[in-house]
Short mmCIF file of C-alpha atoms and ligand atoms in Angstrom, two decimals:
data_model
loop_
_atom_site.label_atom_id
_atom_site.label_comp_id
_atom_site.label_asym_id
_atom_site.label_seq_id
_atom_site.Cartn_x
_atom_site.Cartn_y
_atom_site.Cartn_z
CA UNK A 12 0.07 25.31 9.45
CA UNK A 13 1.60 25.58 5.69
CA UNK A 14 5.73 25.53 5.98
CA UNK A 15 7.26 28.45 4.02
CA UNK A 16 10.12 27.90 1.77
CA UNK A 17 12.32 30.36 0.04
CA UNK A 18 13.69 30.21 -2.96
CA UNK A 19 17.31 32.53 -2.74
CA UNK A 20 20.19 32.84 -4.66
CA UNK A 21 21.93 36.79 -4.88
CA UNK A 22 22.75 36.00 -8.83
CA UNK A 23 20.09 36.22 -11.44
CA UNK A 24 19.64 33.51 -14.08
CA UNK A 25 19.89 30.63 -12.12
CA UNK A 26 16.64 29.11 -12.05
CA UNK A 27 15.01 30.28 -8.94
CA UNK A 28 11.70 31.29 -10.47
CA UNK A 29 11.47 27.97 -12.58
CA UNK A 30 11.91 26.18 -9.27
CA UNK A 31 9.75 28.25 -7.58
CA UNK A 32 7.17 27.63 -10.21
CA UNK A 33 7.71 24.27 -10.62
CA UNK A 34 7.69 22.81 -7.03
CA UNK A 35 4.67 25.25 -6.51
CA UNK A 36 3.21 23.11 -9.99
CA UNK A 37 3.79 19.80 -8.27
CA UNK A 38 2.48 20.15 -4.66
CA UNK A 39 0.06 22.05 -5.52
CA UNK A 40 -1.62 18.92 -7.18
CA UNK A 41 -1.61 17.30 -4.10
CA UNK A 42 -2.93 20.10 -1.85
CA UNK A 43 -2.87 24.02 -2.05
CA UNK A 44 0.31 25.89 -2.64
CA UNK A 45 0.93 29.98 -3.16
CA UNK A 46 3.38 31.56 -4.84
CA UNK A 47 4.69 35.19 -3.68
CA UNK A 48 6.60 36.96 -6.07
CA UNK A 49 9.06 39.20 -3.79
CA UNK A 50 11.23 39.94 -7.51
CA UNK A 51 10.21 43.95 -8.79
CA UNK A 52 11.20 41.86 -12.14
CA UNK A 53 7.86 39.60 -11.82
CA UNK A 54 8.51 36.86 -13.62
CA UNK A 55 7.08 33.96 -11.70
CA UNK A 56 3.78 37.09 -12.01
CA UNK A 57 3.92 37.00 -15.96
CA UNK A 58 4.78 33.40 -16.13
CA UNK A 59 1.51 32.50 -13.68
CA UNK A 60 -1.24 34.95 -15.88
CA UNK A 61 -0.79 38.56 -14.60
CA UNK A 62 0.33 41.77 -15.58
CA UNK A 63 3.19 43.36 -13.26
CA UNK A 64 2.28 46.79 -15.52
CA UNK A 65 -1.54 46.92 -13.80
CA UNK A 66 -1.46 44.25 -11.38
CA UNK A 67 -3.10 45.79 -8.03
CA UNK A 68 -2.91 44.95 -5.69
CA UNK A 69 0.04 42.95 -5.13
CA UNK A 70 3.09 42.46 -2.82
CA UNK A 71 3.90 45.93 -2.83
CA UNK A 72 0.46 46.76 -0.94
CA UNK A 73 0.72 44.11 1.45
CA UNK A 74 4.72 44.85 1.94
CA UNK A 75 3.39 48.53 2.94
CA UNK A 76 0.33 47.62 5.12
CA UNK A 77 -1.96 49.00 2.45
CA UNK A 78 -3.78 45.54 2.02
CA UNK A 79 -4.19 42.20 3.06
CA UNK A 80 -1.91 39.37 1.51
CA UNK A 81 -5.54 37.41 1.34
CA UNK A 82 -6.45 40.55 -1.18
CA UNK A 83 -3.80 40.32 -3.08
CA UNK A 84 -3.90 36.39 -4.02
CA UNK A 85 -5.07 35.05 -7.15
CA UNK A 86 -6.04 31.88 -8.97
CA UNK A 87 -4.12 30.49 -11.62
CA UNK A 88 -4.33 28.23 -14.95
CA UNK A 89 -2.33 25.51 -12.52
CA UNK A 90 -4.06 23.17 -10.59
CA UNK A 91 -3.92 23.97 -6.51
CA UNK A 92 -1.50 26.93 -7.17
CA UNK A 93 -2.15 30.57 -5.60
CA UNK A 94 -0.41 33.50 -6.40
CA UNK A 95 0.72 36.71 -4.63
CA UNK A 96 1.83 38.60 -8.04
CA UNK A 97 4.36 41.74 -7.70
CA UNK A 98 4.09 44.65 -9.57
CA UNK A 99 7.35 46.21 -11.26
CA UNK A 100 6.76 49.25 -8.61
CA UNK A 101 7.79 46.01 -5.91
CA UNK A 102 10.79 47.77 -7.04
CA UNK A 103 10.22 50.80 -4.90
CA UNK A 104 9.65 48.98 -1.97
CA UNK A 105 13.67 47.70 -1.82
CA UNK A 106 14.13 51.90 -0.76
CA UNK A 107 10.86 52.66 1.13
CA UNK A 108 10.97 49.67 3.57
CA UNK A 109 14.27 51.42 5.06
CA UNK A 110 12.03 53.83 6.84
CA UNK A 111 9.57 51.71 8.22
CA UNK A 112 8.94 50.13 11.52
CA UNK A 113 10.13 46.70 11.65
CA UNK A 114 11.23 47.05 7.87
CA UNK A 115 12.85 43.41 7.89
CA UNK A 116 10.07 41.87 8.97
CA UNK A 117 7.18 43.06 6.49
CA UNK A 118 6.13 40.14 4.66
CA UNK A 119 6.41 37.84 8.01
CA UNK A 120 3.32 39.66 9.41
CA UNK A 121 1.96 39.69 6.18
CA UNK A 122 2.04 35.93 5.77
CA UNK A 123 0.55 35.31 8.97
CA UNK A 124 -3.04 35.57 8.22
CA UNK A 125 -2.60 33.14 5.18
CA UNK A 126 -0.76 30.49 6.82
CA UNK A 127 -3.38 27.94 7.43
CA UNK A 128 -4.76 28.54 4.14
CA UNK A 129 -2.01 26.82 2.38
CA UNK A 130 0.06 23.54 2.70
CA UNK A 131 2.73 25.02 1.34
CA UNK A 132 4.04 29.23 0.21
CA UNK A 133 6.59 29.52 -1.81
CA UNK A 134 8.93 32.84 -2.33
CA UNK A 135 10.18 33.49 -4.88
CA UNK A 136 13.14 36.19 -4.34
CA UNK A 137 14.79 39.13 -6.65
CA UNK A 138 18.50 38.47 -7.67
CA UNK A 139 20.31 40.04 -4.77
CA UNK A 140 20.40 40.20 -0.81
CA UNK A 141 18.53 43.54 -0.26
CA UNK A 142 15.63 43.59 2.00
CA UNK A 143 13.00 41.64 -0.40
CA UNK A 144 15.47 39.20 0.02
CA UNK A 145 15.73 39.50 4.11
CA UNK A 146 12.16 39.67 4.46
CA UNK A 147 11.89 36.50 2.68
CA UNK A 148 14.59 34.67 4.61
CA UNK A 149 12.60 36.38 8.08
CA UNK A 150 9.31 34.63 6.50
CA UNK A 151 10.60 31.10 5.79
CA UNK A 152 10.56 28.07 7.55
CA UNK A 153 13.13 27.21 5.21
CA UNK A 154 15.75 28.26 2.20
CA UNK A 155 16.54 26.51 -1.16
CA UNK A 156 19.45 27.74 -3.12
CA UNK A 157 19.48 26.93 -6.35
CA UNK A 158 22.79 26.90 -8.28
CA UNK A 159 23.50 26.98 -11.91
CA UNK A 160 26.43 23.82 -12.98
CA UNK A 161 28.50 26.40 -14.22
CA UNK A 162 31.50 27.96 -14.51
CA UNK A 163 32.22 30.00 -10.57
CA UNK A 164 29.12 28.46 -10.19
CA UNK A 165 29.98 28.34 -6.13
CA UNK A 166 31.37 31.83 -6.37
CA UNK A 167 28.71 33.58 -4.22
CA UNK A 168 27.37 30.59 -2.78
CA UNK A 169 29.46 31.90 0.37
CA UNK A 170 27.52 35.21 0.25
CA UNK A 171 23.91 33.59 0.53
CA UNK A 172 25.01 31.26 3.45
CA UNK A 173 26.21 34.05 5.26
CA UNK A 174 22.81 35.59 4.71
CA UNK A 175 20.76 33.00 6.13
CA UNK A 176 22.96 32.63 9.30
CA UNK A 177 22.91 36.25 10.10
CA UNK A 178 18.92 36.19 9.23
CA UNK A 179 18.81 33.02 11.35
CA UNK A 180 21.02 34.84 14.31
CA UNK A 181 19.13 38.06 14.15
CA UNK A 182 15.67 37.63 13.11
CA UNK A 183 14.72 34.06 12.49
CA UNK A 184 15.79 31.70 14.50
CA UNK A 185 13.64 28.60 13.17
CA UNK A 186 15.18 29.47 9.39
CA UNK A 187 16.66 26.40 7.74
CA UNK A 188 18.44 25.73 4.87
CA UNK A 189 16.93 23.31 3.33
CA UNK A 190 18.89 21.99 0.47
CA UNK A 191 21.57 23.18 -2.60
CA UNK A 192 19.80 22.27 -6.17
CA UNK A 193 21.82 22.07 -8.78
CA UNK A 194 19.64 23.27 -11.77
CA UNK A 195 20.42 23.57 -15.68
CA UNK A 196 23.16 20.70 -15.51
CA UNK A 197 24.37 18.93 -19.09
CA UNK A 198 25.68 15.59 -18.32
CA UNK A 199 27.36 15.80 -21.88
CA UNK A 200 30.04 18.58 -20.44
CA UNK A 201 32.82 17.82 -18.27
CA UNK A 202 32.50 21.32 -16.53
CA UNK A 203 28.64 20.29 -15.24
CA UNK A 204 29.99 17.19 -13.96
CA UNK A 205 32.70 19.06 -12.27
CA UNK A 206 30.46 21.41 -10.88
CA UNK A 207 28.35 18.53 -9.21
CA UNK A 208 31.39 17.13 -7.74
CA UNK A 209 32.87 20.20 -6.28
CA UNK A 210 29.16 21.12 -4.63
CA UNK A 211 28.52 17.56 -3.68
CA UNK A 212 32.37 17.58 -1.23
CA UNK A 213 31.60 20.60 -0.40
CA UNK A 214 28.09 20.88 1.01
CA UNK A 215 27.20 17.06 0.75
CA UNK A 216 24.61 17.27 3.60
CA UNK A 217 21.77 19.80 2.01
CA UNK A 218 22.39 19.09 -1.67
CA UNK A 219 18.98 17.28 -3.11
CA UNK A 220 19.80 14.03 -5.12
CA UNK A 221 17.60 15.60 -7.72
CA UNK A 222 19.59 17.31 -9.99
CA UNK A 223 17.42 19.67 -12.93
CA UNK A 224 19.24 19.11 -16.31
CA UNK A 225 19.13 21.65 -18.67
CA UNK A 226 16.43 21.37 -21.33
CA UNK A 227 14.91 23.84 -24.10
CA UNK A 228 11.54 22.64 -22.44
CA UNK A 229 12.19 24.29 -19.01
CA UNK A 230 13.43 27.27 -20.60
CA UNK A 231 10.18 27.73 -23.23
CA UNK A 232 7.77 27.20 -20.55
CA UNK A 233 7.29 30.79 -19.34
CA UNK A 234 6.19 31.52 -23.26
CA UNK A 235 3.57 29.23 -22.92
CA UNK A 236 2.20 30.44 -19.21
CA UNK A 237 2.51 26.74 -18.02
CA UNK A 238 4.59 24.90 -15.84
CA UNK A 239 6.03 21.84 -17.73
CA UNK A 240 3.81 19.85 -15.77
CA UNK A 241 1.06 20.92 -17.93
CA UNK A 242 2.44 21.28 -21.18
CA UNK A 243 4.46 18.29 -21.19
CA UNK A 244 4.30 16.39 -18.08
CA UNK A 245 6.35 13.25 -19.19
CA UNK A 246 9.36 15.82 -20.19
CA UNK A 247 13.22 15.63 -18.40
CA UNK A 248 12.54 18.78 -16.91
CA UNK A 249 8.57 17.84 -15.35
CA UNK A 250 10.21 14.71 -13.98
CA UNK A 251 13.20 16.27 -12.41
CA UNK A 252 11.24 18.43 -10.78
CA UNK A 253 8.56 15.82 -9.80
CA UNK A 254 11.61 13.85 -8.03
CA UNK A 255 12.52 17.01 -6.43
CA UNK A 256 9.14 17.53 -5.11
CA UNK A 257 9.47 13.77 -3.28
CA UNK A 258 13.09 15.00 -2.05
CA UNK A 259 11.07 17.87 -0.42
CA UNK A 260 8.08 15.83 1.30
CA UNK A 261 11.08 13.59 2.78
CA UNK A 262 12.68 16.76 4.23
CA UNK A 263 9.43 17.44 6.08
CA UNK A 264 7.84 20.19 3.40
CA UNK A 265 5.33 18.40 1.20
CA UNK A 266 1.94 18.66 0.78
CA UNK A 267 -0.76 16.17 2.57
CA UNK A 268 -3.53 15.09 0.65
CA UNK A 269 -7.59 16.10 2.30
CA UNK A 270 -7.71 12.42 3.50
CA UNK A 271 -4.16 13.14 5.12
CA UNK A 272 -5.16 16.28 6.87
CA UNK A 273 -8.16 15.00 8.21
P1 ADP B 15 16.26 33.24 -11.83
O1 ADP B 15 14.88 33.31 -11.30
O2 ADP B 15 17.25 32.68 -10.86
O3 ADP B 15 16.72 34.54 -12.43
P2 ADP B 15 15.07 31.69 -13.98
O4 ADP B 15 14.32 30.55 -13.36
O5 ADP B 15 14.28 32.85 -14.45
O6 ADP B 15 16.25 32.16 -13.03
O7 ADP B 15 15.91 31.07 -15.18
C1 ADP B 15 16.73 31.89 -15.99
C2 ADP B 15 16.53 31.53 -17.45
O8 ADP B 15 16.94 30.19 -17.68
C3 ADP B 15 15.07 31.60 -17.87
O9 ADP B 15 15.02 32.04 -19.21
C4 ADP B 15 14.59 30.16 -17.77
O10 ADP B 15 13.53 29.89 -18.65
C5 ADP B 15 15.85 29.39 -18.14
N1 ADP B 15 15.93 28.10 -17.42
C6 ADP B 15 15.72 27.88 -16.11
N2 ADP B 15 15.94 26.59 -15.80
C7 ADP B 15 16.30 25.98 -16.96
C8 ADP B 15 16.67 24.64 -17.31
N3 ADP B 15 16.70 23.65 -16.40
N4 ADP B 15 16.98 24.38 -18.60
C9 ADP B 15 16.96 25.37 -19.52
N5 ADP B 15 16.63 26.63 -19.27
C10 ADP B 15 16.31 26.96 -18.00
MG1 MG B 16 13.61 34.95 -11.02
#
């Protein structure tokens, strides 16, 4: 049965949707991956060849019962990658899930059907701990929290682990966290390097050797409607991610080739 990963962090900009994107990229040359988009913002949608304006239907159907994840996927340019695209009215959703029966757990029951169809589904989640956020945490096997070598980088960090141990107490018991990435680092600056250090002490258990440096490459991607892997495969960025992607199949959620499976 395909493990379920999500990708959370409660602060925007710090490089869940390329990792989304690109560990989707990678595995998904080995075996078949999906991609949900749980962000009303859509960018993993726009990046991967839709149109949140028209798209239909998407997450928001299958959120509200109104259609069947299977409905909603779609190919993609990338090879072995699915996608469940959101609309911008995912937005809506964040309000009209409070009403409904078993409002946290939406996207679980959603996923269900789907499971054995893919090695691997990846969410990708909006920039803050509403209940996109909580149904994605209720849905995954697993969590991967990307942080940003910055400045306060580990300002919040507290926030999102408190989230996935009162999703693990209350609604998912199974819900692990899978591993800390530290994404756009520059080994140049002194603060980056700091950064590393302070997450390394503090968490040094689920932080993934892999570290994603910061390149112009990563961040033009999306303007090309590639992953990196395509457009230049031999890049920092594609490689990073690549080693991440091994880091991943050693913590149990990689992708098995056919002759693997069978
Ligand atoms: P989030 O999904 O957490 O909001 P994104 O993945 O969209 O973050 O990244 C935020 C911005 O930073 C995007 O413009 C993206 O292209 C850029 N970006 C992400 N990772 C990198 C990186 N390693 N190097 C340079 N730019 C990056
Ligand atoms: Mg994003």
């Amino acid at each position: 049965m395909g493990r379920v990963i999500a990708i959370a962090n409660q602060k925007g900009g710090v490089g869940k949707t390329t990792t989304a994107v690109h560990i989707s990229a990678c595995l998904g040359l080995v075996g078949p991956v999906l991609v949900v988009d749980c962000d009303p913002q859509a960018n993993a949608t726009s990046w991967l060849g839709q149109d949140p304006r028209s798209v239909f239907p998407s997450v928001y159907e299958a959120l509200m019962g109104e259609a069947a994840l299977a409905e909603v996927v779609r190919p993609t340019e990338e090879k072995g990658l699915w996608l469940a695209p959101a609309s911008y009215g995912l937005a809506g959703a964040q309000v009209e899930l409070v009403d409904l029966p078993d409002r946290e757990l939406r996207l679980r029951e959603a996923l269900a059907p789907v499971r054995e169809t893919y090695q691997l589904i990846v969410l990708d989640c909006p920039p803050s701990l509403g209940l996109l956020t909580v149904n994605a945490l209720a849905a995954a096997d697993a969590v991967l929290v990307p942080i940003q070598c910055e400045y306060l980088a580990l300002e919040g960090l507290g926030q999102i682990l408190a989230s996935v141990e009162r999703v693990r107490q209350h609604l998912n018991p199974r819900l692990e966290l899978l591993g800390l990435l530290l994404t756009m680092a520059d080994a140049r600056t002194n603060l980056s390097v700091q950064v590393q250090a302070e997450v390394q002490k503090h968490f040094p258990g689920p932080t993934f050797r892999s570290i994603i440096p910061r390149t112009v490459r990563l961040s033009e991607a999306p303007s090309h409607g590639q992953s990196l892997l395509r457009y230049d495969p031999t890049s920092r960025g594609a490689v990073a991610y690549a080693a991440l992607a091994v880091e991943l199949a050693q913590r149990g959620y990689g992708v098995a080739t056919a002759g693997e499976r069978s």
